[in-house]
Amino acid sequence: MAYPDDLLSPSEHVVIHRHPHWKMLLFPVFWLLVVVAIGTYLAGLVVDQSWATIAWIALAVIGVVLVMWLTIAPLVRWRTTHFIVTSDRVMAREGVFKRTGLDIPLSRINSVRFEHSLLDRVLGCGTLIIESASDEPLEFDDIPSVEKVHSLLYREVNDNPDDDFHPRTLDGRA
């Protein structure tokens, strides 16, 4: 899904657009399976009771609330979290009801580095750390293909606008 072009300046184009790594969805899927398993087990326990219909309705309501809270909300949060590198800036957007955003002009970036644990290396993600003119370095967790994003961002930061060199995006487009 491309970032909306109407939010970019006329000469600006998207180089990278990423959501957080899919590993953020492991716990929500786990909780979905747990809620369904426990709900099914409890529904089976009350099947022979005279008040089974009321218990099933209560279990369904509790199950739906838990699935919405533990599975659907994190999925929507993941889907609405964006990490974007354009030809002019780095942008981070997150939130559903309360949107927050951060823009860092490429000219203000002093250094770019990444970190990833053994598990992150196996899964192909990591933390991108951008040091800019601000006091604290900015950390972006769970960036997919963090090494490729790091090198591409480094090239974008150090690319001379007068050069004919235009690095390819991770999608293979120029």
JSON list of C-alpha atoms in Angstrom, two decimals:
[
{"chain": "A", "resi": 1, "resn": "MET", "atom": "CA", "xyz": [0.00, 0.00, 0.00]},
{"chain": "A", "resi": 2, "resn": "ALA", "atom": "CA", "xyz": [1.59, 3.26, -1.12]},
{"chain": "A", "resi": 3, "resn": "TYR", "atom": "CA", "xyz": [1.59, 6.31, 1.07]},
{"chain": "A", "resi": 4, "resn": "PRO", "atom": "CA", "xyz": [-0.91, 8.93, -0.15]},
{"chain": "A", "resi": 5, "resn": "ASP", "atom": "CA", "xyz": [0.79, 11.13, -2.73]},
{"chain": "A", "resi": 6, "resn": "ASP", "atom": "CA", "xyz": [-1.34, 14.14, -1.80]},
{"chain": "A", "resi": 7, "resn": "LEU", "atom": "CA", "xyz": [0.50, 14.31, 1.55]},
{"chain": "A", "resi": 8, "resn": "LEU", "atom": "CA", "xyz": [3.87, 14.68, -0.17]},
{"chain": "A", "resi": 9, "resn": "SER", "atom": "CA", "xyz": [5.45, 17.77, -1.68]},
{"chain": "A", "resi": 10, "resn": "PRO", "atom": "CA", "xyz": [5.45, 17.98, -5.50]},
{"chain": "A", "resi": 11, "resn": "SER", "atom": "CA", "xyz": [9.07, 16.83, -5.93]},
{"chain": "A", "resi": 12, "resn": "GLU", "atom": "CA", "xyz": [8.95, 14.23, -3.14]},
{"chain": "A", "resi": 13, "resn": "HIS", "atom": "CA", "xyz": [8.50, 10.49, -3.71]},
{"chain": "A", "resi": 14, "resn": "VAL", "atom": "CA", "xyz": [8.22, 7.49, -1.39]},
{"chain": "A", "resi": 15, "resn": "VAL", "atom": "CA", "xyz": [11.36, 5.36, -1.17]},
{"chain": "A", "resi": 16, "resn": "ILE", "atom": "CA", "xyz": [10.26, 2.96, 1.59]},
{"chain": "A", "resi": 17, "resn": "HIS", "atom": "CA", "xyz": [6.89, 2.38, 3.19]},
{"chain": "A", "resi": 18, "resn": "ARG", "atom": "CA", "xyz": [6.75, -0.25, 5.93]},
{"chain": "A", "resi": 19, "resn": "HIS", "atom": "CA", "xyz": [4.47, -1.45, 8.68]},
{"chain": "A", "resi": 20, "resn": "PRO", "atom": "CA", "xyz": [6.05, -3.01, 11.77]},
{"chain": "A", "resi": 21, "resn": "HIS", "atom": "CA", "xyz": [7.23, -6.60, 11.42]},
{"chain": "A", "resi": 22, "resn": "TRP", "atom": "CA", "xyz": [4.59, -9.34, 11.54]},
{"chain": "A", "resi": 23, "resn": "LYS", "atom": "CA", "xyz": [6.09, -10.65, 14.78]},
{"chain": "A", "resi": 24, "resn": "MET", "atom": "CA", "xyz": [3.98, -8.01, 16.53]},
{"chain": "A", "resi": 25, "resn": "LEU", "atom": "CA", "xyz": [0.93, -10.08, 15.57]},
{"chain": "A", "resi": 26, "resn": "LEU", "atom": "CA", "xyz": [2.09, -13.31, 17.26]},
{"chain": "A", "resi": 27, "resn": "PHE", "atom": "CA", "xyz": [0.60, -12.54, 20.67]},
{"chain": "A", "resi": 28, "resn": "PRO", "atom": "CA", "xyz": [-2.74, -11.33, 19.25]},
{"chain": "A", "resi": 29, "resn": "VAL", "atom": "CA", "xyz": [-3.08, -14.58, 17.28]},
{"chain": "A", "resi": 30, "resn": "PHE", "atom": "CA", "xyz": [-2.11, -16.55, 20.39]},
{"chain": "A", "resi": 31, "resn": "TRP", "atom": "CA", "xyz": [-4.79, -14.75, 22.42]},
{"chain": "A", "resi": 32, "resn": "LEU", "atom": "CA", "xyz": [-7.37, -15.40, 19.69]},
{"chain": "A", "resi": 33, "resn": "LEU", "atom": "CA", "xyz": [-6.66, -19.13, 19.88]},
{"chain": "A", "resi": 34, "resn": "VAL", "atom": "CA", "xyz": [-6.74, -19.10, 23.70]},
{"chain": "A", "resi": 35, "resn": "VAL", "atom": "CA", "xyz": [-10.07, -17.22, 23.86]},
{"chain": "A", "resi": 36, "resn": "VAL", "atom": "CA", "xyz": [-11.67, -19.53, 21.28]},
{"chain": "A", "resi": 37, "resn": "ALA", "atom": "CA", "xyz": [-10.35, -22.67, 23.02]},
{"chain": "A", "resi": 38, "resn": "ILE", "atom": "CA", "xyz": [-11.46, -21.60, 26.50]},
{"chain": "A", "resi": 39, "resn": "GLY", "atom": "CA", "xyz": [-14.81, -20.35, 25.21]},
{"chain": "A", "resi": 40, "resn": "THR", "atom": "CA", "xyz": [-15.45, -23.64, 23.41]},
{"chain": "A", "resi": 41, "resn": "TYR", "atom": "CA", "xyz": [-14.46, -25.64, 26.48]},
{"chain": "A", "resi": 42, "resn": "LEU", "atom": "CA", "xyz": [-16.71, -23.59, 28.77]},
{"chain": "A", "resi": 43, "resn": "ALA", "atom": "CA", "xyz": [-19.60, -23.78, 26.29]},
{"chain": "A", "resi": 44, "resn": "GLY", "atom": "CA", "xyz": [-19.20, -27.56, 26.29]},
{"chain": "A", "resi": 45, "resn": "LEU", "atom": "CA", "xyz": [-19.34, -27.66, 30.10]},
{"chain": "A", "resi": 46, "resn": "VAL", "atom": "CA", "xyz": [-22.70, -25.87, 30.30]},
{"chain": "A", "resi": 47, "resn": "VAL", "atom": "CA", "xyz": [-24.40, -27.70, 27.43]},
{"chain": "A", "resi": 48, "resn": "ASP", "atom": "CA", "xyz": [-26.47, -29.92, 29.74]},
{"chain": "A", "resi": 49, "resn": "GLN", "atom": "CA", "xyz": [-27.52, -27.16, 32.14]},
{"chain": "A", "resi": 50, "resn": "SER", "atom": "CA", "xyz": [-30.98, -25.61, 32.14]},
{"chain": "A", "resi": 51, "resn": "TRP", "atom": "CA", "xyz": [-29.44, -22.14, 31.88]},
{"chain": "A", "resi": 52, "resn": "ALA", "atom": "CA", "xyz": [-27.18, -23.08, 28.91]},
{"chain": "A", "resi": 53, "resn": "THR", "atom": "CA", "xyz": [-28.62, -20.43, 26.57]},
{"chain": "A", "resi": 54, "resn": "ILE", "atom": "CA", "xyz": [-27.90, -17.62, 29.01]},
{"chain": "A", "resi": 55, "resn": "ALA", "atom": "CA", "xyz": [-24.40, -18.99, 29.65]},
{"chain": "A", "resi": 56, "resn": "TRP", "atom": "CA", "xyz": [-23.70, -19.22, 25.90]},
{"chain": "A", "resi": 57, "resn": "ILE", "atom": "CA", "xyz": [-24.80, -15.63, 25.36]},
{"chain": "A", "resi": 58, "resn": "ALA", "atom": "CA", "xyz": [-22.61, -14.49, 28.27]},
{"chain": "A", "resi": 59, "resn": "LEU", "atom": "CA", "xyz": [-19.66, -16.51, 26.93]},
{"chain": "A", "resi": 60, "resn": "ALA", "atom": "CA", "xyz": [-20.18, -15.08, 23.44]},
{"chain": "A", "resi": 61, "resn": "VAL", "atom": "CA", "xyz": [-20.26, -11.50, 24.74]},
{"chain": "A", "resi": 62, "resn": "ILE", "atom": "CA", "xyz": [-17.15, -12.03, 26.89]},
{"chain": "A", "resi": 63, "resn": "GLY", "atom": "CA", "xyz": [-15.42, -13.79, 23.98]},
{"chain": "A", "resi": 64, "resn": "VAL", "atom": "CA", "xyz": [-16.20, -11.01, 21.52]},
{"chain": "A", "resi": 65, "resn": "VAL", "atom": "CA", "xyz": [-14.96, -8.34, 23.96]},
{"chain": "A", "resi": 66, "resn": "LEU", "atom": "CA", "xyz": [-11.73, -10.27, 24.60]},
{"chain": "A", "resi": 67, "resn": "VAL", "atom": "CA", "xyz": [-11.12, -10.89, 20.89]},
{"chain": "A", "resi": 68, "resn": "MET", "atom": "CA", "xyz": [-11.71, -7.22, 20.10]},
{"chain": "A", "resi": 69, "resn": "TRP", "atom": "CA", "xyz": [-9.36, -6.10, 22.89]},
{"chain": "A", "resi": 70, "resn": "LEU", "atom": "CA", "xyz": [-6.62, -8.74, 22.54]},
{"chain": "A", "resi": 71, "resn": "THR", "atom": "CA", "xyz": [-6.67, -9.42, 18.78]},
{"chain": "A", "resi": 72, "resn": "ILE", "atom": "CA", "xyz": [-8.52, -6.88, 16.67]},
{"chain": "A", "resi": 73, "resn": "ALA", "atom": "CA", "xyz": [-7.17, -3.75, 18.43]},
{"chain": "A", "resi": 74, "resn": "PRO", "atom": "CA", "xyz": [-3.48, -4.81, 18.06]},
{"chain": "A", "resi": 75, "resn": "LEU", "atom": "CA", "xyz": [-4.12, -5.77, 14.42]},
{"chain": "A", "resi": 76, "resn": "VAL", "atom": "CA", "xyz": [-5.62, -2.35, 13.67]},
{"chain": "A", "resi": 77, "resn": "ARG", "atom": "CA", "xyz": [-2.77, -0.67, 15.59]},
{"chain": "A", "resi": 78, "resn": "TRP", "atom": "CA", "xyz": [-0.23, -2.62, 13.50]},
{"chain": "A", "resi": 79, "resn": "ARG", "atom": "CA", "xyz": [-2.03, -1.76, 10.26]},
{"chain": "A", "resi": 80, "resn": "THR", "atom": "CA", "xyz": [-2.16, 1.97, 11.06]},
{"chain": "A", "resi": 81, "resn": "THR", "atom": "CA", "xyz": [1.51, 2.22, 12.07]},
{"chain": "A", "resi": 82, "resn": "HIS", "atom": "CA", "xyz": [3.68, 3.41, 9.19]},
{"chain": "A", "resi": 83, "resn": "PHE", "atom": "CA", "xyz": [7.40, 3.98, 8.73]},
{"chain": "A", "resi": 84, "resn": "ILE", "atom": "CA", "xyz": [8.05, 5.95, 5.55]},
{"chain": "A", "resi": 85, "resn": "VAL", "atom": "CA", "xyz": [11.24, 7.21, 3.96]},
{"chain": "A", "resi": 86, "resn": "THR", "atom": "CA", "xyz": [10.77, 9.69, 1.15]},
{"chain": "A", "resi": 87, "resn": "SER", "atom": "CA", "xyz": [13.26, 11.54, -0.97]},
{"chain": "A", "resi": 88, "resn": "ASP", "atom": "CA", "xyz": [13.06, 14.48, 1.50]},
{"chain": "A", "resi": 89, "resn": "ARG", "atom": "CA", "xyz": [12.25, 13.10, 4.97]},
{"chain": "A", "resi": 90, "resn": "VAL", "atom": "CA", "xyz": [11.65, 10.19, 7.32]},
{"chain": "A", "resi": 91, "resn": "MET", "atom": "CA", "xyz": [8.09, 9.93, 8.60]},
{"chain": "A", "resi": 92, "resn": "ALA", "atom": "CA", "xyz": [6.51, 7.82, 11.31]},
{"chain": "A", "resi": 93, "resn": "ARG", "atom": "CA", "xyz": [2.74, 7.68, 11.75]},
{"chain": "A", "resi": 94, "resn": "GLU", "atom": "CA", "xyz": [0.75, 5.69, 14.26]},
{"chain": "A", "resi": 95, "resn": "GLY", "atom": "CA", "xyz": [-2.61, 5.59, 15.91]},
{"chain": "A", "resi": 96, "resn": "VAL", "atom": "CA", "xyz": [-6.23, 4.94, 15.15]},
{"chain": "A", "resi": 97, "resn": "PHE", "atom": "CA", "xyz": [-8.30, 7.51, 17.04]},
{"chain": "A", "resi": 98, "resn": "LYS", "atom": "CA", "xyz": [-5.41, 9.65, 18.23]},
{"chain": "A", "resi": 99, "resn": "ARG", "atom": "CA", "xyz": [-2.93, 9.95, 15.35]},
{"chain": "A", "resi": 100, "resn": "THR", "atom": "CA", "xyz": [0.65, 10.91, 16.06]},
{"chain": "A", "resi": 101, "resn": "GLY", "atom": "CA", "xyz": [3.28, 11.71, 13.51]},
{"chain": "A", "resi": 102, "resn": "LEU", "atom": "CA", "xyz": [6.95, 12.48, 13.34]},
{"chain": "A", "resi": 103, "resn": "ASP", "atom": "CA", "xyz": [8.85, 13.98, 10.40]},
{"chain": "A", "resi": 104, "resn": "ILE", "atom": "CA", "xyz": [12.62, 14.25, 10.21]},
{"chain": "A", "resi": 105, "resn": "PRO", "atom": "CA", "xyz": [14.11, 16.08, 7.23]},
{"chain": "A", "resi": 106, "resn": "LEU", "atom": "CA", "xyz": [16.94, 14.04, 5.69]},
{"chain": "A", "resi": 107, "resn": "SER", "atom": "CA", "xyz": [19.20, 17.07, 5.94]},
{"chain": "A", "resi": 108, "resn": "ARG", "atom": "CA", "xyz": [18.84, 17.00, 9.77]},
{"chain": "A", "resi": 109, "resn": "ILE", "atom": "CA", "xyz": [19.91, 13.36, 10.18]},
{"chain": "A", "resi": 110, "resn": "ASN", "atom": "CA", "xyz": [23.40, 12.97, 11.63]},
{"chain": "A", "resi": 111, "resn": "SER", "atom": "CA", "xyz": [23.70, 9.19, 11.72]},
{"chain": "A", "resi": 112, "resn": "VAL", "atom": "CA", "xyz": [21.71, 6.04, 11.13]},
{"chain": "A", "resi": 113, "resn": "ARG", "atom": "CA", "xyz": [22.33, 2.70, 12.81]},
{"chain": "A", "resi": 114, "resn": "PHE", "atom": "CA", "xyz": [20.48, -0.50, 13.52]},
{"chain": "A", "resi": 115, "resn": "GLU", "atom": "CA", "xyz": [20.37, -3.17, 16.20]},
{"chain": "A", "resi": 116, "resn": "HIS", "atom": "CA", "xyz": [18.87, -6.61, 16.16]},
{"chain": "A", "resi": 117, "resn": "SER", "atom": "CA", "xyz": [18.97, -9.54, 18.52]},
{"chain": "A", "resi": 118, "resn": "LEU", "atom": "CA", "xyz": [19.43, -13.14, 17.45]},
{"chain": "A", "resi": 119, "resn": "LEU", "atom": "CA", "xyz": [15.66, -13.62, 17.26]},
{"chain": "A", "resi": 120, "resn": "ASP", "atom": "CA", "xyz": [15.34, -10.41, 15.23]},
{"chain": "A", "resi": 121, "resn": "ARG", "atom": "CA", "xyz": [18.03, -11.67, 12.85]},
{"chain": "A", "resi": 122, "resn": "VAL", "atom": "CA", "xyz": [16.18, -14.94, 12.38]},
{"chain": "A", "resi": 123, "resn": "LEU", "atom": "CA", "xyz": [12.91, -13.13, 11.74]},
{"chain": "A", "resi": 124, "resn": "GLY", "atom": "CA", "xyz": [14.49, -10.44, 9.54]},
{"chain": "A", "resi": 125, "resn": "CYS", "atom": "CA", "xyz": [13.71, -7.32, 11.54]},
{"chain": "A", "resi": 126, "resn": "GLY", "atom": "CA", "xyz": [15.33, -4.97, 14.01]},
{"chain": "A", "resi": 127, "resn": "THR", "atom": "CA", "xyz": [15.50, -1.52, 15.53]},
{"chain": "A", "resi": 128, "resn": "LEU", "atom": "CA", "xyz": [16.48, 1.46, 13.41]},
{"chain": "A", "resi": 129, "resn": "ILE", "atom": "CA", "xyz": [18.13, 4.27, 15.38]},
{"chain": "A", "resi": 130, "resn": "ILE", "atom": "CA", "xyz": [18.26, 7.73, 13.83]},
{"chain": "A", "resi": 131, "resn": "GLU", "atom": "CA", "xyz": [20.32, 10.47, 15.41]},
{"chain": "A", "resi": 132, "resn": "SER", "atom": "CA", "xyz": [19.30, 13.92, 14.32]},
{"chain": "A", "resi": 133, "resn": "ALA", "atom": "CA", "xyz": [19.69, 17.42, 15.65]},
{"chain": "A", "resi": 134, "resn": "SER", "atom": "CA", "xyz": [17.40, 16.51, 18.57]},
{"chain": "A", "resi": 135, "resn": "ASP", "atom": "CA", "xyz": [18.77, 15.58, 21.98]},
{"chain": "A", "resi": 136, "resn": "GLU", "atom": "CA", "xyz": [17.74, 11.93, 22.02]},
{"chain": "A", "resi": 137, "resn": "PRO", "atom": "CA", "xyz": [18.23, 9.37, 19.25]},
{"chain": "A", "resi": 138, "resn": "LEU", "atom": "CA", "xyz": [14.93, 8.16, 17.80]},
{"chain": "A", "resi": 139, "resn": "GLU", "atom": "CA", "xyz": [14.35, 4.40, 17.84]},
{"chain": "A", "resi": 140, "resn": "PHE", "atom": "CA", "xyz": [11.95, 2.67, 15.47]},
{"chain": "A", "resi": 141, "resn": "ASP", "atom": "CA", "xyz": [11.32, -0.89, 16.63]},
{"chain": "A", "resi": 142, "resn": "ASP", "atom": "CA", "xyz": [10.41, -3.94, 14.56]},
{"chain": "A", "resi": 143, "resn": "ILE", "atom": "CA", "xyz": [11.37, -2.55, 11.16]},
{"chain": "A", "resi": 144, "resn": "PRO", "atom": "CA", "xyz": [11.28, -5.37, 8.57]},
{"chain": "A", "resi": 145, "resn": "SER", "atom": "CA", "xyz": [14.55, -5.85, 6.63]},
{"chain": "A", "resi": 146, "resn": "VAL", "atom": "CA", "xyz": [16.24, -3.34, 8.92]},
{"chain": "A", "resi": 147, "resn": "GLU", "atom": "CA", "xyz": [19.67, -3.74, 7.31]},
{"chain": "A", "resi": 148, "resn": "LYS", "atom": "CA", "xyz": [18.31, -2.92, 3.85]},
{"chain": "A", "resi": 149, "resn": "VAL", "atom": "CA", "xyz": [16.32, 0.01, 5.22]},
{"chain": "A", "resi": 150, "resn": "HIS", "atom": "CA", "xyz": [19.44, 1.21, 7.04]},
{"chain": "A", "resi": 151, "resn": "SER", "atom": "CA", "xyz": [21.62, 1.15, 3.94]},
{"chain": "A", "resi": 152, "resn": "LEU", "atom": "CA", "xyz": [18.91, 2.69, 1.75]},
{"chain": "A", "resi": 153, "resn": "LEU", "atom": "CA", "xyz": [18.30, 5.48, 4.28]},
{"chain": "A", "resi": 154, "resn": "TYR", "atom": "CA", "xyz": [22.03, 6.04, 4.60]},
{"chain": "A", "resi": 155, "resn": "ARG", "atom": "CA", "xyz": [22.27, 6.41, 0.81]},
{"chain": "A", "resi": 156, "resn": "GLU", "atom": "CA", "xyz": [19.31, 8.80, 0.76]},
{"chain": "A", "resi": 157, "resn": "VAL", "atom": "CA", "xyz": [20.85, 10.95, 3.53]},
{"chain": "A", "resi": 158, "resn": "ASN", "atom": "CA", "xyz": [24.24, 11.09, 1.82]},
{"chain": "A", "resi": 159, "resn": "ASP", "atom": "CA", "xyz": [22.94, 11.30, -1.73]},
{"chain": "A", "resi": 160, "resn": "ASN", "atom": "CA", "xyz": [23.78, 14.55, -3.43]},
{"chain": "A", "resi": 161, "resn": "PRO", "atom": "CA", "xyz": [20.62, 16.01, -5.02]},
{"chain": "A", "resi": 162, "resn": "ASP", "atom": "CA", "xyz": [22.71, 17.03, -8.05]},
{"chain": "A", "resi": 163, "resn": "ASP", "atom": "CA", "xyz": [23.79, 13.44, -8.71]},
{"chain": "A", "resi": 164, "resn": "ASP", "atom": "CA", "xyz": [22.14, 11.27, -11.30]},
{"chain": "A", "resi": 165, "resn": "PHE", "atom": "CA", "xyz": [22.16, 8.36, -8.82]},
{"chain": "A", "resi": 166, "resn": "HIS", "atom": "CA", "xyz": [18.69, 7.36, -7.64]},
{"chain": "A", "resi": 167, "resn": "PRO", "atom": "CA", "xyz": [18.69, 4.28, -5.39]},
{"chain": "A", "resi": 168, "resn": "ARG", "atom": "CA", "xyz": [16.08, 1.66, -6.03]},
{"chain": "A", "resi": 169, "resn": "THR", "atom": "CA", "xyz": [13.35, 1.10, -3.50]},
{"chain": "A", "resi": 170, "resn": "LEU", "atom": "CA", "xyz": [13.03, -2.21, -1.71]},
{"chain": "A", "resi": 171, "resn": "ASP", "atom": "CA", "xyz": [10.15, -3.00, -4.05]},
{"chain": "A", "resi": 172, "resn": "GLY", "atom": "CA", "xyz": [12.48, -2.84, -7.07]},
{"chain": "A", "resi": 173, "resn": "ARG", "atom": "CA", "xyz": [11.08, 0.41, -8.47]},
{"chain": "A", "resi": 174, "resn": "ALA", "atom": "CA", "xyz": [13.32, 3.35, -9.34]}
]
